[in-house]
XYZ file of C-alpha atoms in Angstrom:
628
model
C 0.000 0.000 0.000
C 1.070 3.521 -0.574
C 1.644 5.750 2.413
C 0.303 9.269 2.239
C 2.040 12.075 4.029
C -0.132 14.286 6.225
C 2.517 16.924 6.633
C 1.536 20.457 5.758
C 3.214 22.039 2.769
C 5.075 25.324 2.736
C 4.051 28.625 1.163
C 5.410 29.000 -2.334
C 5.353 31.782 -4.902
C 4.444 30.610 -8.364
C 6.148 32.249 -11.331
C 5.420 31.458 -14.922
C 6.100 32.733 -18.398
C 3.341 33.303 -20.898
C 3.683 30.982 -23.859
C 5.617 32.729 -26.576
C 5.985 35.990 -24.607
C 8.744 37.571 -22.565
C 6.392 39.141 -20.052
C 6.334 37.375 -16.690
C 3.076 37.162 -14.759
C 3.169 36.310 -11.084
C 0.641 34.425 -9.013
C 2.004 35.462 -5.644
C 1.156 34.329 -2.152
C -0.870 37.491 -1.534
C -3.225 36.712 -4.414
C -4.762 33.379 -5.374
C -3.202 30.908 -2.875
C -3.636 33.250 0.074
C -7.221 34.192 -0.806
C -8.246 30.588 -1.405
C -6.591 29.570 1.872
C -8.438 32.324 3.745
C -11.790 31.209 2.313
C -10.970 27.587 3.062
C -10.043 28.309 6.682
C -13.278 30.227 7.184
C -15.299 27.372 5.705
C -13.384 24.811 7.761
C -14.180 26.642 10.991
C -17.818 26.853 9.887
C -17.760 23.083 9.463
C -16.158 22.664 12.867
C -18.874 24.833 14.382
C -21.623 22.726 12.763
C -19.986 19.587 14.138
C -20.032 21.175 17.605
C -23.748 21.932 17.231
C -24.390 18.392 16.008
C -22.582 16.847 18.972
C -24.452 19.072 21.419
C -27.791 18.198 19.818
C -27.020 14.476 19.753
C -26.180 14.538 23.460
C -29.604 15.903 24.347
C -31.550 14.051 21.670
C -34.834 12.289 22.311
C -37.349 10.717 19.960
C -39.138 14.077 19.795
C -36.292 15.909 18.041
C -35.371 13.172 15.560
C -36.227 15.459 12.622
C -34.056 18.240 14.031
C -31.158 15.787 14.270
C -31.585 14.757 10.632
C -31.569 18.385 9.560
C -28.406 19.112 11.533
C -26.616 16.113 10.008
C -27.657 17.335 6.554
C -26.486 20.872 7.283
C -23.160 19.632 8.678
C -22.578 17.498 5.614
C -23.417 20.341 3.225
C -20.971 22.659 4.963
C -18.353 19.917 4.760
C -18.914 19.620 1.026
C -17.593 23.180 0.669
C -14.163 22.110 1.919
C -13.954 18.443 0.978
C -12.231 18.871 -2.396
C -9.303 20.590 -0.649
C -9.374 18.694 2.641
C -9.439 15.297 0.945
C -6.499 16.264 -1.275
C -4.264 17.185 1.677
C -5.662 14.770 4.277
C -6.762 11.804 2.169
C -6.011 9.034 4.619
C -7.429 10.834 7.637
C -10.544 11.769 5.701
C -11.182 8.180 4.669
C -10.552 6.782 8.133
C -12.410 9.283 10.308
C -14.240 12.122 8.555
C -16.078 10.903 5.455
C -15.154 7.302 4.772
C -17.607 4.491 4.075
C -19.736 3.589 7.142
C -18.001 0.256 7.653
C -15.369 -1.140 9.996
C -11.956 -0.699 8.454
C -8.328 -1.564 9.093
C -5.651 1.059 8.537
C -1.892 0.642 8.664
C -1.693 4.394 9.295
C -3.980 4.599 12.334
C -4.871 2.442 15.356
C -1.873 0.142 14.796
C -3.768 -2.020 12.333
C -6.695 -2.617 14.675
C -10.291 -2.299 13.541
C -11.595 1.263 13.227
C -15.308 1.095 13.922
C -17.706 2.925 11.553
C -17.391 6.655 12.112
C -17.704 10.023 10.444
C -20.234 11.754 8.248
C -21.322 8.777 6.167
C -21.975 6.728 9.285
C -24.071 9.595 10.671
C -25.952 9.972 7.397
C -26.865 6.302 7.606
C -27.606 6.218 11.351
C -30.111 9.087 11.447
C -32.253 7.250 8.901
C -32.329 4.019 10.893
C -35.436 3.033 12.827
C -35.675 5.210 15.921
C -34.614 3.454 19.128
C -32.797 4.263 22.322
C -29.868 2.171 21.141
C -29.660 4.085 17.863
C -29.804 7.443 19.649
C -26.862 6.371 21.775
C -25.016 5.259 18.660
C -25.599 8.635 17.011
C -24.250 10.324 20.143
C -21.083 8.207 19.971
C -20.662 9.026 16.278
C -21.209 12.765 16.790
C -18.827 12.928 19.756
C -16.231 10.961 17.821
C -16.545 13.268 14.821
C -16.120 16.333 17.028
C -13.013 14.837 18.595
C -11.473 14.047 15.211
C -12.334 17.394 13.622
C -10.940 19.306 16.612
C -7.748 17.266 16.394
C -7.217 17.609 12.647
C -7.896 21.367 12.790
C -4.836 21.755 15.002
C -2.470 19.978 12.614
C -4.093 21.016 9.351
C -4.600 24.756 9.855
C -3.385 27.226 8.790
C -3.077 25.740 5.317
C -0.552 26.905 2.728
C -1.387 26.302 -0.910
C 0.319 26.338 -4.273
C -1.506 27.660 -7.305
C -1.171 24.432 -9.276
C -2.383 22.382 -6.319
C -5.575 24.416 -6.170
C -6.345 23.342 -9.728
C -5.451 19.747 -8.827
C -7.870 19.930 -5.903
C -10.645 21.121 -8.208
C -9.983 18.465 -10.856
C -9.871 15.705 -8.238
C -13.003 17.164 -6.655
C -14.787 16.818 -9.989
C -13.733 13.158 -10.154
C -15.066 12.703 -6.635
C -18.426 14.281 -7.466
C -18.866 11.894 -10.381
C -17.597 8.681 -8.770
C -18.635 9.094 -5.126
C -21.173 11.918 -5.216
C -23.864 11.335 -7.828
C -23.533 7.545 -7.358
C -24.874 7.861 -3.802
C -21.710 6.404 -2.256
C -21.339 9.422 0.044
C -24.995 9.463 1.157
C -25.969 5.913 2.172
C -28.913 6.988 4.342
C -30.307 10.248 3.017
C -29.549 9.669 -0.689
C -29.036 13.430 -0.734
C -26.433 12.954 -3.443
C -27.528 15.570 -5.960
C -27.826 18.376 -3.410
C -24.441 17.596 -1.916
C -22.850 17.356 -5.370
C -24.311 20.755 -6.207
C -22.682 22.315 -3.132
C -19.366 20.654 -4.000
C -19.465 21.956 -7.549
C -20.474 25.433 -6.414
C -17.605 25.589 -3.943
C -15.109 24.552 -6.626
C -16.517 27.228 -8.927
C -16.147 29.865 -6.193
C -12.522 28.854 -5.744
C -11.841 28.921 -9.458
C -13.178 32.486 -9.696
C -10.055 33.680 -7.858
C -8.087 32.909 -11.033
C -9.854 35.730 -12.904
C -7.334 38.331 -11.789
C -3.975 38.146 -13.541
C -4.672 35.405 -16.071
C -2.953 35.489 -19.446
C -4.879 36.907 -22.424
C -4.788 33.471 -24.077
C -6.614 31.939 -21.118
C -9.509 34.390 -20.852
C -11.757 32.516 -23.274
C -10.942 29.250 -21.506
C -11.754 30.847 -18.149
C -15.215 31.836 -19.383
C -15.935 28.426 -20.893
C -15.005 26.746 -17.594
C -17.419 29.007 -15.728
C -20.114 28.089 -18.245
C -19.455 24.397 -17.565
C -19.723 24.916 -13.808
C -23.038 26.681 -14.338
C -24.313 23.899 -16.574
C -23.319 21.280 -14.016
C -25.123 23.145 -11.249
C -28.174 23.536 -13.442
C -28.319 19.792 -14.106
C -27.835 18.969 -10.419
C -30.413 21.498 -9.244
C -33.137 20.437 -11.683
C -36.142 18.868 -10.009
C -34.808 15.387 -10.612
C -35.147 12.280 -8.489
C -31.908 10.467 -7.603
C -32.861 7.515 -9.793
C -33.771 9.728 -12.749
C -30.618 11.876 -12.856
C -28.875 11.476 -16.212
C -25.336 10.659 -15.162
C -24.234 9.947 -18.718
C -25.160 13.453 -19.848
C -23.493 14.868 -16.733
C -20.319 12.913 -17.565
C -20.162 13.838 -21.247
C -21.313 17.450 -21.029
C -19.885 18.594 -17.685
C -17.440 16.270 -15.929
C -15.147 15.318 -18.798
C -15.137 18.809 -20.388
C -14.360 20.436 -17.025
C -11.570 17.980 -16.331
C -10.032 18.708 -19.728
C -10.457 22.472 -19.799
C -9.031 23.004 -16.317
C -5.810 21.341 -17.490
C -5.786 23.468 -20.634
C -6.350 26.586 -18.531
C -3.401 25.631 -16.328
C -1.174 25.067 -19.364
C -2.218 28.335 -21.042
C -1.137 30.178 -17.908
C 2.161 28.304 -17.668
C 1.326 27.052 -14.186
C 3.834 24.333 -13.408
C 2.459 21.043 -12.139
C 3.701 20.553 -8.559
C 1.707 17.762 -6.910
C 1.480 17.697 -3.138
C 1.667 13.903 -3.023
C 2.034 10.777 -5.115
C -1.126 9.049 -6.208
C -2.454 7.158 -9.204
C -4.376 9.919 -10.949
C -2.457 11.284 -13.930
C -3.017 15.038 -14.177
C -1.834 15.112 -17.780
C -4.912 13.102 -18.818
C -7.749 15.074 -20.371
C -10.625 12.659 -19.838
C -11.598 10.405 -16.954
C -11.872 7.571 -19.467
C -8.581 8.219 -21.241
C -6.308 5.180 -21.276
C -3.730 7.182 -19.292
C -6.110 8.625 -16.688
C -4.576 6.302 -14.085
C -0.867 5.619 -13.938
C -0.296 1.905 -13.360
C 3.328 2.641 -12.374
C 1.932 4.005 -9.109
C 1.028 0.447 -8.094
C 4.444 -1.002 -8.975
C 7.010 1.439 -7.614
C 9.248 -1.164 -5.953
C 9.581 -3.576 -8.860
C 12.842 -5.091 -10.087
C 12.605 -3.070 -13.321
C 9.818 -0.734 -14.501
C 6.987 -2.745 -16.032
C 6.755 -0.753 -19.271
C 9.917 -2.172 -20.901
C 9.003 -3.816 -24.259
C 11.782 -6.398 -23.826
C 10.527 -7.579 -20.442
C 6.915 -7.562 -21.661
C 7.781 -9.830 -24.604
C 9.823 -12.100 -22.336
C 6.961 -12.188 -19.846
C 4.575 -13.262 -22.600
C 6.806 -16.244 -23.412
C 6.987 -17.234 -19.749
C 3.234 -16.763 -19.349
C 2.633 -19.285 -22.123
C 5.396 -21.736 -21.176
C 4.412 -25.005 -19.398
C 8.030 -25.435 -18.244
C 7.107 -23.278 -15.276
C 5.012 -26.139 -13.871
C 6.310 -29.294 -12.245
C 4.929 -31.660 -14.881
C 5.599 -29.336 -17.826
C 1.907 -29.356 -18.711
C 0.350 -26.306 -17.048
C 1.084 -22.680 -17.910
C -0.489 -19.403 -16.940
C -2.616 -19.806 -20.093
C -4.264 -22.852 -18.504
C -6.339 -20.556 -16.308
C -6.039 -17.241 -18.172
C -7.088 -17.771 -21.778
C -6.982 -14.633 -23.981
C -10.048 -15.783 -25.934
C -12.020 -15.883 -22.684
C -10.960 -12.481 -21.427
C -7.960 -14.090 -19.693
C -10.255 -16.256 -17.558
C -11.013 -19.943 -18.216
C -14.781 -20.332 -18.410
C -14.937 -22.719 -15.433
C -16.596 -22.271 -12.023
C -13.276 -23.219 -10.412
C -10.040 -23.656 -12.294
C -8.481 -26.956 -13.298
C -5.620 -28.284 -11.226
C -2.642 -30.515 -11.982
C -4.563 -33.508 -10.602
C -7.164 -35.154 -12.762
C -10.660 -34.693 -11.342
C -9.585 -31.955 -8.909
C -10.156 -28.217 -9.147
C -8.655 -25.224 -7.383
C -10.488 -23.496 -4.550
C -11.709 -20.505 -6.555
C -12.776 -19.137 -9.914
C -10.096 -17.737 -12.194
C -10.557 -13.961 -12.519
C -9.575 -11.991 -15.588
C -6.160 -10.365 -15.386
C -7.040 -7.575 -17.818
C -6.337 -4.241 -16.081
C -5.051 -6.229 -13.082
C -2.276 -3.672 -12.615
C -4.704 -1.027 -11.330
C -4.894 -2.372 -7.817
C -3.048 -2.390 -4.517
C -3.999 -5.975 -3.627
C -4.147 -9.196 -5.660
C -6.085 -12.484 -5.647
C -9.695 -12.927 -4.536
C -8.609 -12.898 -0.883
C -6.223 -9.958 -1.427
C -3.303 -11.856 0.065
C -0.619 -10.284 -2.133
C 0.450 -6.618 -2.307
C 2.960 -7.005 -5.130
C 2.157 -7.812 -8.766
C 5.643 -9.304 -9.221
C 5.031 -11.830 -6.459
C 1.688 -13.091 -7.759
C 3.406 -15.856 -9.692
C 5.048 -17.139 -6.499
C 1.667 -18.211 -5.119
C 0.906 -20.156 -8.297
C 4.347 -21.781 -8.391
C 4.120 -22.899 -4.750
C 0.512 -24.156 -4.886
C 0.432 -27.963 -4.921
C -2.709 -27.895 -7.095
C -1.198 -25.512 -9.626
C 2.450 -25.419 -10.729
C 3.609 -27.359 -7.647
C 7.270 -26.502 -8.009
C 9.824 -23.914 -6.901
C 12.015 -21.231 -8.433
C 15.230 -23.251 -8.215
C 13.762 -25.931 -10.482
C 12.352 -23.337 -12.898
C 15.625 -21.409 -13.055
C 17.480 -24.637 -13.813
C 15.100 -25.377 -16.713
C 15.344 -21.879 -18.167
C 19.145 -21.840 -17.934
C 19.234 -24.816 -20.321
C 17.324 -22.881 -22.971
C 19.524 -20.691 -25.257
C 16.592 -18.463 -26.200
C 15.813 -17.663 -22.575
C 19.499 -17.101 -21.774
C 19.661 -14.525 -24.561
C 16.367 -12.779 -23.692
C 17.077 -12.579 -19.949
C 20.548 -11.191 -20.644
C 19.095 -8.518 -22.948
C 16.460 -7.529 -20.409
C 18.228 -8.010 -17.061
C 21.930 -8.322 -17.808
C 24.242 -6.605 -15.353
C 21.776 -6.154 -12.494
C 22.983 -9.183 -10.529
C 25.361 -12.025 -11.331
C 22.660 -14.412 -12.544
C 20.278 -12.902 -15.104
C 17.658 -15.610 -14.590
C 16.517 -15.375 -10.988
C 13.330 -15.285 -8.947
C 12.880 -11.533 -9.238
C 13.563 -11.313 -12.982
C 11.073 -14.114 -13.678
C 8.425 -12.452 -11.515
C 9.177 -9.062 -13.032
C 8.849 -10.289 -16.623
C 5.503 -11.986 -15.987
C 4.279 -8.927 -14.077
C 5.335 -6.698 -16.997
C 3.265 -8.787 -19.390
C 0.226 -8.880 -17.095
C 0.520 -5.134 -16.532
C 0.492 -4.592 -20.310
C -2.974 -6.140 -20.636
C -4.959 -2.909 -20.601
C -8.399 -2.378 -22.012
C -9.749 1.135 -22.548
C -11.123 1.165 -26.085
C -14.532 -0.365 -25.550
C -17.624 1.065 -27.289
C -18.441 2.829 -24.012
C -14.988 4.434 -23.764
C -15.123 5.677 -27.327
C -18.570 7.151 -26.778
C -17.711 9.066 -23.598
C -14.492 10.314 -25.225
C -16.593 11.624 -28.137
C -14.782 9.402 -30.616
C -18.143 8.088 -31.845
C -21.748 9.187 -31.676
C -23.097 5.668 -31.829
C -24.089 4.018 -28.584
C -27.116 1.803 -27.825
C -30.048 3.412 -26.027
C -30.441 0.436 -23.673
C -26.751 0.732 -22.719
C -27.257 4.441 -21.964
C -30.098 3.518 -19.625
C -27.943 0.742 -18.191
C -25.060 3.081 -17.407
C -27.376 5.431 -15.521
C -28.798 2.486 -13.575
C -25.306 1.098 -12.890
C -24.160 4.454 -11.504
C -27.446 5.266 -9.755
C -30.373 3.085 -8.710
C -28.481 -0.187 -9.093
C -25.678 1.104 -6.825
C -23.110 -0.872 -8.868
C -20.881 2.189 -9.331
C -20.603 2.719 -5.582
C -18.418 -0.425 -5.357
C -17.151 -0.816 -8.925
C -15.625 2.629 -9.255
C -15.130 4.373 -12.595
C -13.103 4.297 -14.755
C -11.674 0.797 -14.134
C -15.002 -0.261 -12.600
C -13.159 -2.193 -9.889
C -12.749 -1.602 -6.156
C -9.840 0.861 -6.310
C -11.145 3.942 -4.526
C -11.414 7.362 -6.198
C -10.549 10.127 -6.533
C -6.886 9.238 -5.850
C -7.115 5.461 -6.386
C -4.634 4.663 -3.641
C -6.331 1.653 -2.056
C -8.462 -1.293 -3.164
C -11.558 -2.693 -1.493
C -13.143 -6.043 -0.858
C -16.819 -6.689 -0.150
C -18.935 -9.103 1.886
C -21.836 -10.052 -0.377
C -23.151 -13.165 1.337
C -22.329 -15.398 -1.635
C -24.145 -18.707 -1.403
C -23.194 -22.268 -2.332
C -25.876 -22.373 -4.993
C -28.379 -19.852 -6.249
C -31.307 -21.075 -4.140
C -33.299 -18.107 -2.845
C -35.717 -20.408 -0.972
C -33.217 -22.435 1.058
C -29.905 -20.591 0.650
C -26.657 -21.810 2.191
C -23.725 -19.472 2.782
C -20.510 -20.332 0.964
C -17.938 -21.665 3.443
C -14.930 -19.844 1.956
C -13.892 -17.228 4.568
C -12.004 -15.205 1.961
C -9.889 -12.286 3.087
C -10.040 -13.189 6.794
C -8.157 -16.403 6.039
C -5.511 -15.031 3.690
C -2.697 -15.450 6.224
C -2.102 -11.731 6.800
C -2.482 -10.586 10.409
C -3.863 -7.203 9.328
C -6.797 -8.977 7.650
C -7.444 -11.573 10.346
C -10.617 -9.890 11.592
C -14.248 -11.063 11.630
C -15.065 -8.009 9.511
C -13.245 -9.667 6.599
C -14.983 -13.028 6.931
C -16.462 -13.976 3.524
C -14.947 -10.801 2.064
C -13.591 -10.909 -1.490
C -11.869 -8.471 -3.787
C -14.041 -6.170 -5.896
C -12.867 -7.054 -9.384
C -13.396 -5.037 -12.557
C -16.514 -5.506 -14.667
C -14.636 -4.501 -17.809
C -14.766 -7.393 -20.304
C -17.129 -9.177 -17.946
C -19.200 -10.446 -20.869
C -16.248 -12.746 -21.691
C -15.523 -14.162 -18.239
C -18.532 -16.216 -17.078
C -19.144 -17.865 -14.650
C -18.999 -15.204 -11.956
C -17.978 -14.685 -8.302
C -15.110 -16.308 -6.429
C -16.877 -19.691 -6.475
C -18.217 -19.455 -10.036
C -21.765 -19.441 -8.674
C -23.534 -17.546 -11.459
C -23.605 -18.560 -15.116
C -25.047 -15.275 -16.405
C -24.888 -11.580 -15.616
C -28.653 -11.621 -15.224
C -28.247 -14.109 -12.363
C -25.616 -11.886 -10.735
C -27.949 -8.895 -10.851
C -30.870 -10.934 -9.530
C -28.696 -11.860 -6.525
C -27.890 -8.191 -5.894
C -31.521 -7.312 -6.467
C -32.478 -9.602 -3.589
C -29.997 -7.911 -1.236
C -27.319 -10.585 -1.335
C -27.151 -13.380 1.216
C -28.582 -11.264 4.033
C -31.446 -10.152 1.817
C -32.202 -13.841 1.179
C -32.523 -14.419 4.927
C -29.031 -15.608 5.845
C -27.127 -14.306 8.834
C -24.109 -12.745 7.143
C -21.698 -11.033 9.499
C -20.755 -7.537 8.351
C -22.353 -7.795 4.904
C -21.241 -4.667 3.064
C -23.911 -5.033 0.382
C -27.184 -3.463 1.607
C -29.669 -6.238 2.380
C -32.662 -4.274 1.108
C -33.996 -5.086 -2.393
C -32.905 -2.805 -5.232
C -36.333 -3.093 -6.909
C -34.787 -3.431 -10.344
C -37.244 -4.547 -12.997
C -36.381 -7.231 -15.566
C -35.956 -4.494 -18.164
C -33.624 -2.536 -15.886
C -31.525 -5.662 -15.294
C -31.302 -6.210 -19.050
C -30.266 -2.573 -19.521
C -27.456 -2.872 -16.963
C -26.237 -6.023 -18.700
C -26.353 -4.163 -22.025
C -24.130 -1.454 -20.559
C -21.617 -3.932 -19.134
C -21.432 -5.684 -22.499
C -20.283 -2.395 -24.048
C -17.243 -2.488 -21.735
C -15.787 -5.303 -23.855
C -12.466 -4.536 -25.559
C -9.816 -7.120 -26.347
C -8.421 -5.394 -29.435
C -4.926 -4.465 -28.274
C -3.831 -7.577 -26.455
C -5.641 -9.975 -28.800
C -3.583 -8.588 -31.664
C -0.490 -8.587 -29.440
C -0.968 -12.230 -28.464
C -1.064 -13.278 -32.105
C 2.486 -12.050 -32.589
């Protein structure tokens, strides 16, 4: 996992040259950064004050003032939305753990020494105040409100005063726009109130207010761009403020006509003004991208910083492809990585559980696709591995899979003149022996990391590369990102569990997967998942039956679905979700993260969601590559 600094930056003065001119324009600390910081501090203290009022109200709450408590939670959240796009940028980890993270128990290596952090913060409050009124729930709300006050008071001391850089203000806005689209209008941030559109409006308005400070001192070339950005903010607010129900909001129009254009034009505005990119921290979002669905929107190198060699080397990728396809890596010289990851099946194998090296036996779990596997901080269904290079080790050691060891593999490869030549070309001079455990793992990781898929019909449509897109898929996208709540776990643009807007951590979910799809007499699957992965940080009841949230890109190619291959069709998967998972089917599922209430999706709506997911299919690049 990546570690995020929570240190406060220093005040800087930003100088830049106008493109093609000798005149120097200065954004100094007494203009934009200082004014934005002053507004932010005022808004932060307003938020702190609302938290104080909320805690005081919660401590004297009775059943008679339940409505007043709901209103105060809503007001507190709306005030927070004015500062979130800046606060989350500078205090990402703290925000996710204590202020506005998902209302679930969580484990953090940064806080509480890896112990469970109970649900807390604004999302937990949003959910709690809409629970059935009871004395127990009132006490729970009091605990949540007191805990939020404690955390906000603490972070105010270390976070304020804040010192900004001009370029970082634009980064905050662009990341805030990503957050509005991925976590705002999807309902992720508002699990109880579903007040998503109102909160997203406040977020967008606050970002617009901040951007207005750039009006003074901009270059002549940027004036037109400045006005067009303001027009986009206004259009976004108009769409969000329309009298539209959460389920009816057109998220596809919002994406194509507001979110993507804003994301692009803010970068162009920055470049026209010669504002140097100076990120506050490392994260996966690539600020040179112009569209959330560009192939380079996320930088996969972020997830592989400590590799033997960078994973983008064509020589190591080609070598990795040979190793991926070579049965010599297995003990009996019969199995290869292709045995379970077939390119014609979306790099899955079409089986409920994968074949093993023993006739009549299968592995414990379904083989997931490895397309876009590099965009994650954890690997395997149970998330037991943090390093893409080391994935192959688990397969090599497994007595049902390759059932061998690196010494035997290295000995085989050293007898092959082709491998000797290719390893020398790729890894010669690093250590004495070119063929070693790390070089083998690195080459296979490089190949897996190269399997990227971002040219689906959906991608081309939202990038305005085509005007053709099925009407049922349009409806399906809006359902996926709204009523169906799919997009609140499968986050855009990868549509996996890597969390926006900075994509620095990956999630797993407890869905209550059953042994068979029997809604009358269901039986919970016995696989404990993440809790049993052998890592002490995951050995908690919260992670029992928890499995990685994999991408739904190319999902039309990878049936059957789920870790146990339970469902043969996507329609079956959606019917399971529609019932509320295992808990919704009447099972006692500890810590189910999927809401157990029915989604009330009609058969047509399920078909529309499937139609959308089918438009996420794209095997063009690596299919052609694998033919070479």
